[in-house]
Amino acid sequence: MAERGETIIRVDELTARYGDRLIFDRLSCEVKRGEVFVILGGSGCGKSTLLKHMIGLYRPAAGHILIDGGDITSAEGEARRRLLRKIGVMYQSGALFGSMTLQENVRLPLEEFADLPDDAMDAIAASKLRLVQLEGFERFYPSEISGGMKKRAAIARAMALDPAILFLDEPSAGLDPITSAELDQTILRLARTLGVTFVVVTHELPSIYTIADRVIMLDPRVHGIVATGVPQELRDHATDEWVRRFFRREAEPVAAAGGLA
């Protein structure tokens, strides 16, 4: 039986490129089962690129990514489908289909991967919406709900097949502080009550301090990871000055102008 704390994702010597541009050079990290693992860093550092490699959307130039022991970088056919069933993804915009109700949106993965009668799929979709506190909104369309509710509905859809891992790309983007804090609490509740592993891409410091068990910080200067650990400890004890400034939200010092009377 799988136990909390064992490795569920292993990124091994990942090298990624866009044409001639090097993004990662032999990047390695591990995600533990049951933790909320946050990928962070400044704009353009490769956060979403790493996530897209981890969910199998991009093929690396070199290296391997193991999902629960299976190599998603090389798996094909039925082996790849089995690996993809272990993960759920919430994209930054939510990516809900506007012509479908919330229930129909959540049903989509079930229709693709599960051989179930309609009433069973409806019941599962309703239960997932209930988990994210959207009970009673099953027949609403995305245009009829708030931005925060759309994000929660997208999480419900990502959970449709009961995946072991949920990937969230910038879940707080575009949300006001109160709605963002409510979404953080939803993530924590699901992680603690269901034992789901979360991999979250974000640069929102309040969310990082609230939800993260552990973080990795990407830096284009090194084409990889510049820091890893608990965010509060990195804020207080990181040896890299740029890392400390990031966690303390401090601007880079401005050089004094010379030659002024």
CSV table of C-alpha atoms in Angstrom, one decimal:
chain,number,residue,atom,x,y,z
A,1,MET,CA,0.0,0.0,0.0
A,2,ALA,CA,1.3,3.5,-0.9
A,3,GLU,CA,2.3,5.6,2.0
A,4,ARG,CA,2.4,9.3,2.5
A,5,GLY,CA,5.9,10.7,2.2
A,6,GLU,CA,7.2,8.2,-0.4
A,7,THR,CA,8.3,9.6,-3.8
A,8,ILE,CA,5.4,9.9,-6.3
A,9,ILE,CA,7.0,12.1,-8.9
A,10,ARG,CA,10.7,11.9,-9.8
A,11,VAL,CA,12.2,14.4,-12.3
A,12,ASP,CA,15.6,13.1,-13.3
A,13,GLU,CA,18.2,15.1,-15.1
A,14,LEU,CA,15.6,17.0,-17.1
A,15,THR,CA,16.9,19.1,-20.0
A,16,ALA,CA,14.4,21.3,-21.9
A,17,ARG,CA,14.8,23.6,-24.8
A,18,TYR,CA,12.7,25.9,-27.0
A,19,GLY,CA,14.7,25.7,-30.2
A,20,ASP,CA,18.2,26.8,-29.4
A,21,ARG,CA,17.1,28.4,-26.1
A,22,LEU,CA,18.0,26.3,-23.0
A,23,ILE,CA,15.3,26.4,-20.3
A,24,PHE,CA,16.5,23.6,-17.9
A,25,ASP,CA,19.8,21.9,-17.7
A,26,ARG,CA,19.8,18.5,-15.9
A,27,LEU,CA,17.1,19.6,-13.5
A,28,SER,CA,16.2,17.0,-10.8
A,29,CYS,CA,13.6,17.0,-8.0
A,30,GLU,CA,11.2,14.8,-6.2
A,31,VAL,CA,7.6,15.2,-5.1
A,32,LYS,CA,6.4,13.3,-2.0
A,33,ARG,CA,3.0,11.6,-1.9
A,34,GLY,CA,0.4,13.7,0.0
A,35,GLU,CA,2.3,17.0,0.0
A,36,VAL,CA,1.5,20.3,-1.5
A,37,PHE,CA,4.5,21.0,-3.6
A,38,VAL,CA,4.9,24.5,-5.1
A,39,ILE,CA,7.0,25.5,-8.1
A,40,LEU,CA,7.8,29.2,-8.0
A,41,GLY,CA,10.1,31.8,-9.4
A,42,GLY,CA,10.1,35.1,-11.3
A,43,SER,CA,8.3,35.7,-14.6
A,44,GLY,CA,9.8,33.7,-17.4
A,45,CYS,CA,11.7,31.3,-15.2
A,46,GLY,CA,10.0,28.2,-16.7
A,47,LYS,CA,7.4,27.3,-14.0
A,48,SER,CA,4.7,26.4,-16.5
A,49,THR,CA,7.2,24.7,-18.8
A,50,LEU,CA,8.2,22.4,-16.0
A,51,LEU,CA,4.6,21.6,-15.2
A,52,LYS,CA,3.8,20.8,-18.9
A,53,HIS,CA,6.8,18.4,-19.0
A,54,MET,CA,5.5,16.8,-15.8
A,55,ILE,CA,2.1,16.1,-17.2
A,56,GLY,CA,3.4,14.8,-20.5
A,57,LEU,CA,2.5,17.7,-22.8
A,58,TYR,CA,6.1,18.4,-23.7
A,59,ARG,CA,8.9,15.9,-24.4
A,60,PRO,CA,12.2,16.8,-22.9
A,61,ALA,CA,15.5,17.1,-24.8
A,62,ALA,CA,17.0,14.7,-22.2
A,63,GLY,CA,16.1,13.2,-18.9
A,64,HIS,CA,13.1,11.3,-17.5
A,65,ILE,CA,10.0,12.1,-15.4
A,66,LEU,CA,8.5,9.2,-13.4
A,67,ILE,CA,4.9,9.4,-12.3
A,68,ASP,CA,4.3,6.8,-9.6
A,69,GLY,CA,7.1,4.7,-11.0
A,70,GLY,CA,6.1,5.0,-14.7
A,71,ASP,CA,8.1,7.1,-17.2
A,72,ILE,CA,5.7,9.6,-18.8
A,73,THR,CA,8.5,10.8,-21.1
A,74,SER,CA,8.6,7.5,-23.0
A,75,ALA,CA,5.3,5.7,-22.3
A,76,GLU,CA,3.0,5.2,-25.2
A,77,GLY,CA,-0.4,3.6,-25.9
A,78,GLU,CA,-2.2,2.0,-23.0
A,79,ALA,CA,0.8,2.5,-20.7
A,80,ARG,CA,0.6,6.2,-21.3
A,81,ARG,CA,-3.2,6.3,-20.7
A,82,ARG,CA,-2.7,4.5,-17.4
A,83,LEU,CA,-0.2,7.2,-16.3
A,84,LEU,CA,-2.4,10.0,-17.4
A,85,ARG,CA,-5.3,8.6,-15.3
A,86,LYS,CA,-3.1,9.1,-12.2
A,87,ILE,CA,-3.1,12.9,-12.8
A,88,GLY,CA,-5.6,15.8,-13.0
A,89,VAL,CA,-4.8,19.3,-14.3
A,90,MET,CA,-6.3,22.7,-13.6
A,91,TYR,CA,-5.1,25.2,-16.2
A,92,GLN,CA,-4.6,28.9,-15.4
A,93,SER,CA,-7.8,30.1,-17.0
A,94,GLY,CA,-9.9,27.2,-15.7
A,95,ALA,CA,-10.5,26.1,-19.4
A,96,LEU,CA,-14.1,25.3,-18.8
A,97,PHE,CA,-16.3,24.9,-21.9
A,98,GLY,CA,-18.7,27.8,-21.9
A,99,SER,CA,-21.4,25.9,-23.8
A,100,MET,CA,-21.6,23.2,-21.1
A,101,THR,CA,-23.0,23.3,-17.5
A,102,LEU,CA,-20.6,22.7,-14.6
A,103,GLN,CA,-21.9,19.2,-14.3
A,104,GLU,CA,-21.3,18.5,-18.0
A,105,ASN,CA,-17.8,20.0,-17.7
A,106,VAL,CA,-16.9,17.7,-14.8
A,107,ARG,CA,-18.4,14.7,-16.6
A,108,LEU,CA,-16.0,15.1,-19.6
A,109,PRO,CA,-13.1,13.0,-18.2
A,110,LEU,CA,-15.6,10.3,-17.2
A,111,GLU,CA,-17.0,10.1,-20.7
A,112,GLU,CA,-13.5,9.8,-22.1
A,113,PHE,CA,-12.0,7.3,-19.7
A,114,ALA,CA,-14.8,5.5,-17.7
A,115,ASP,CA,-17.4,3.1,-19.0
A,116,LEU,CA,-20.3,4.2,-16.7
A,117,PRO,CA,-24.0,4.8,-17.2
A,118,ASP,CA,-25.2,8.4,-17.4
A,119,ASP,CA,-26.7,8.5,-13.9
A,120,ALA,CA,-23.5,7.2,-12.4
A,121,MET,CA,-21.5,9.9,-14.2
A,122,ASP,CA,-24.0,12.6,-13.1
A,123,ALA,CA,-23.7,11.4,-9.5
A,124,ILE,CA,-19.9,11.5,-9.6
A,125,ALA,CA,-19.8,14.9,-11.1
A,126,ALA,CA,-22.2,16.2,-8.4
A,127,SER,CA,-20.1,14.7,-5.7
A,128,LYS,CA,-16.9,16.4,-7.1
A,129,LEU,CA,-18.7,19.8,-7.2
A,130,ARG,CA,-19.8,19.2,-3.7
A,131,LEU,CA,-16.2,18.7,-2.6
A,132,VAL,CA,-15.3,22.2,-3.8
A,133,GLN,CA,-18.5,23.7,-2.3
A,134,LEU,CA,-20.4,24.1,-5.5
A,135,GLU,CA,-23.4,22.0,-4.5
A,136,GLY,CA,-26.5,23.5,-6.2
A,137,PHE,CA,-24.5,24.9,-9.1
A,138,GLU,CA,-24.5,21.8,-11.3
A,139,ARG,CA,-26.7,23.3,-14.0
A,140,PHE,CA,-25.0,26.7,-14.1
A,141,TYR,CA,-22.9,27.7,-17.0
A,142,PRO,CA,-19.4,29.2,-16.5
A,143,SER,CA,-20.6,32.6,-17.6
A,144,GLU,CA,-23.1,32.6,-14.7
A,145,ILE,CA,-20.5,32.1,-11.9
A,146,SER,CA,-17.6,34.1,-10.4
A,147,GLY,CA,-14.0,33.7,-11.2
A,148,GLY,CA,-13.2,31.9,-8.0
A,149,MET,CA,-16.1,29.5,-8.6
A,150,LYS,CA,-14.8,28.8,-12.1
A,151,LYS,CA,-11.4,27.8,-10.6
A,152,ARG,CA,-13.1,25.5,-8.1
A,153,ALA,CA,-15.2,23.9,-10.8
A,154,ALA,CA,-12.0,23.3,-12.8
A,155,ILE,CA,-10.5,21.6,-9.8
A,156,ALA,CA,-13.7,19.5,-9.5
A,157,ARG,CA,-13.2,18.4,-13.2
A,158,ALA,CA,-9.5,17.6,-12.5
A,159,MET,CA,-10.7,15.3,-9.7
A,160,ALA,CA,-13.3,13.4,-11.8
A,161,LEU,CA,-11.2,10.3,-12.1
A,162,ASP,CA,-9.9,10.3,-8.6
A,163,PRO,CA,-6.3,11.0,-9.6
A,164,ALA,CA,-3.4,10.6,-7.1
A,165,ILE,CA,-1.9,13.9,-8.2
A,166,LEU,CA,-3.5,17.3,-9.0
A,167,PHE,CA,-1.5,19.9,-11.0
A,168,LEU,CA,-2.7,23.5,-10.6
A,169,ASP,CA,-1.3,26.2,-12.9
A,170,GLU,CA,-1.5,29.7,-11.3
A,171,PRO,CA,-4.8,28.9,-9.5
A,172,SER,CA,-4.9,32.4,-7.9
A,173,ALA,CA,-4.3,34.3,-11.1
A,174,GLY,CA,-7.0,37.0,-11.6
A,175,LEU,CA,-8.6,36.6,-8.2
A,176,ASP,CA,-9.1,39.2,-5.5
A,177,PRO,CA,-7.3,38.5,-2.2
A,178,ILE,CA,-10.4,37.2,-0.3
A,179,THR,CA,-11.3,34.8,-3.2
A,180,SER,CA,-7.7,33.7,-3.5
A,181,ALA,CA,-7.5,32.9,0.3
A,182,GLU,CA,-10.7,30.9,0.0
A,183,LEU,CA,-9.2,28.9,-2.9
A,184,ASP,CA,-6.1,28.3,-0.7
A,185,GLN,CA,-8.3,26.8,2.0
A,186,THR,CA,-10.0,24.6,-0.6
A,187,ILE,CA,-6.6,23.2,-1.7
A,188,LEU,CA,-5.5,22.6,1.9
A,189,ARG,CA,-8.8,20.8,2.8
A,190,LEU,CA,-8.6,18.5,-0.3
A,191,ALA,CA,-5.0,17.7,0.4
A,192,ARG,CA,-5.6,16.9,4.0
A,193,THR,CA,-8.9,15.0,3.8
A,194,LEU,CA,-8.4,13.1,0.5
A,195,GLY,CA,-4.6,12.6,0.7
A,196,VAL,CA,-4.2,14.0,-2.8
A,197,THR,CA,-0.7,15.2,-3.9
A,198,PHE,CA,-0.8,18.8,-5.2
A,199,VAL,CA,1.8,20.3,-7.6
A,200,VAL,CA,1.1,24.0,-7.8
A,201,VAL,CA,2.7,26.7,-10.0
A,202,THR,CA,2.4,30.1,-8.5
A,203,HIS,CA,4.3,33.3,-7.6
A,204,GLU,CA,1.7,34.6,-5.1
A,205,LEU,CA,3.5,34.9,-1.8
A,206,PRO,CA,0.4,34.7,0.5
A,207,SER,CA,-0.7,31.5,-1.2
A,208,ILE,CA,2.8,30.1,-1.0
A,209,TYR,CA,3.1,30.7,2.7
A,210,THR,CA,-0.4,29.3,3.3
A,211,ILE,CA,-0.4,26.0,1.2
A,212,ALA,CA,3.1,24.9,0.5
A,213,ASP,CA,4.7,22.0,2.4
A,214,ARG,CA,7.8,22.4,0.3
A,215,VAL,CA,8.9,24.6,-2.7
A,216,ILE,CA,11.4,24.6,-5.4
A,217,MET,CA,12.5,28.0,-6.8
A,218,LEU,CA,13.5,28.2,-10.5
A,219,ASP,CA,16.0,30.7,-11.7
A,220,PRO,CA,17.0,31.3,-15.4
A,221,ARG,CA,20.5,32.2,-14.3
A,222,VAL,CA,21.2,28.6,-13.5
A,223,HIS,CA,18.7,27.0,-15.9
A,224,GLY,CA,17.2,25.1,-13.0
A,225,ILE,CA,16.6,25.1,-9.3
A,226,VAL,CA,18.2,27.8,-7.1
A,227,ALA,CA,16.5,26.9,-3.8
A,228,THR,CA,14.4,24.2,-2.3
A,229,GLY,CA,12.7,23.9,1.1
A,230,VAL,CA,10.0,25.3,3.4
A,231,PRO,CA,9.1,28.9,2.3
A,232,GLN,CA,9.4,30.4,5.7
A,233,GLU,CA,12.9,28.9,6.2
A,234,LEU,CA,14.0,30.2,2.8
A,235,ARG,CA,12.7,33.6,3.6
A,236,ASP,CA,14.8,33.7,6.8
A,237,HIS,CA,17.8,31.6,6.1
A,238,ALA,CA,18.4,31.3,2.3
A,239,THR,CA,22.1,31.9,1.4
A,240,ASP,CA,21.1,33.4,-2.0
A,241,GLU,CA,20.3,37.1,-1.7
A,242,TRP,CA,17.9,37.0,-4.7
A,243,VAL,CA,15.9,34.2,-3.0
A,244,ARG,CA,15.7,36.1,0.3
A,245,ARG,CA,14.5,39.2,-1.5
A,246,PHE,CA,11.8,37.2,-3.4
A,247,PHE,CA,10.3,35.8,-0.2
A,248,ARG,CA,10.5,39.1,1.6
A,249,ARG,CA,9.1,41.0,-1.4
A,250,GLU,CA,12.0,43.4,-1.5
A,251,ALA,CA,13.0,45.4,-4.6
A,252,GLU,CA,16.6,45.1,-5.9
A,253,PRO,CA,18.7,47.9,-4.4
A,254,VAL,CA,19.2,50.8,-6.8
A,255,ALA,CA,22.8,51.8,-7.3
A,256,ALA,CA,23.5,55.3,-6.1
A,257,ALA,CA,23.8,57.9,-8.9
A,258,GLY,CA,27.2,59.4,-9.1
A,259,GLY,CA,28.3,62.9,-9.8
A,260,LEU,CA,25.4,64.7,-8.1
A,261,ALA,CA,26.0,67.7,-6.0
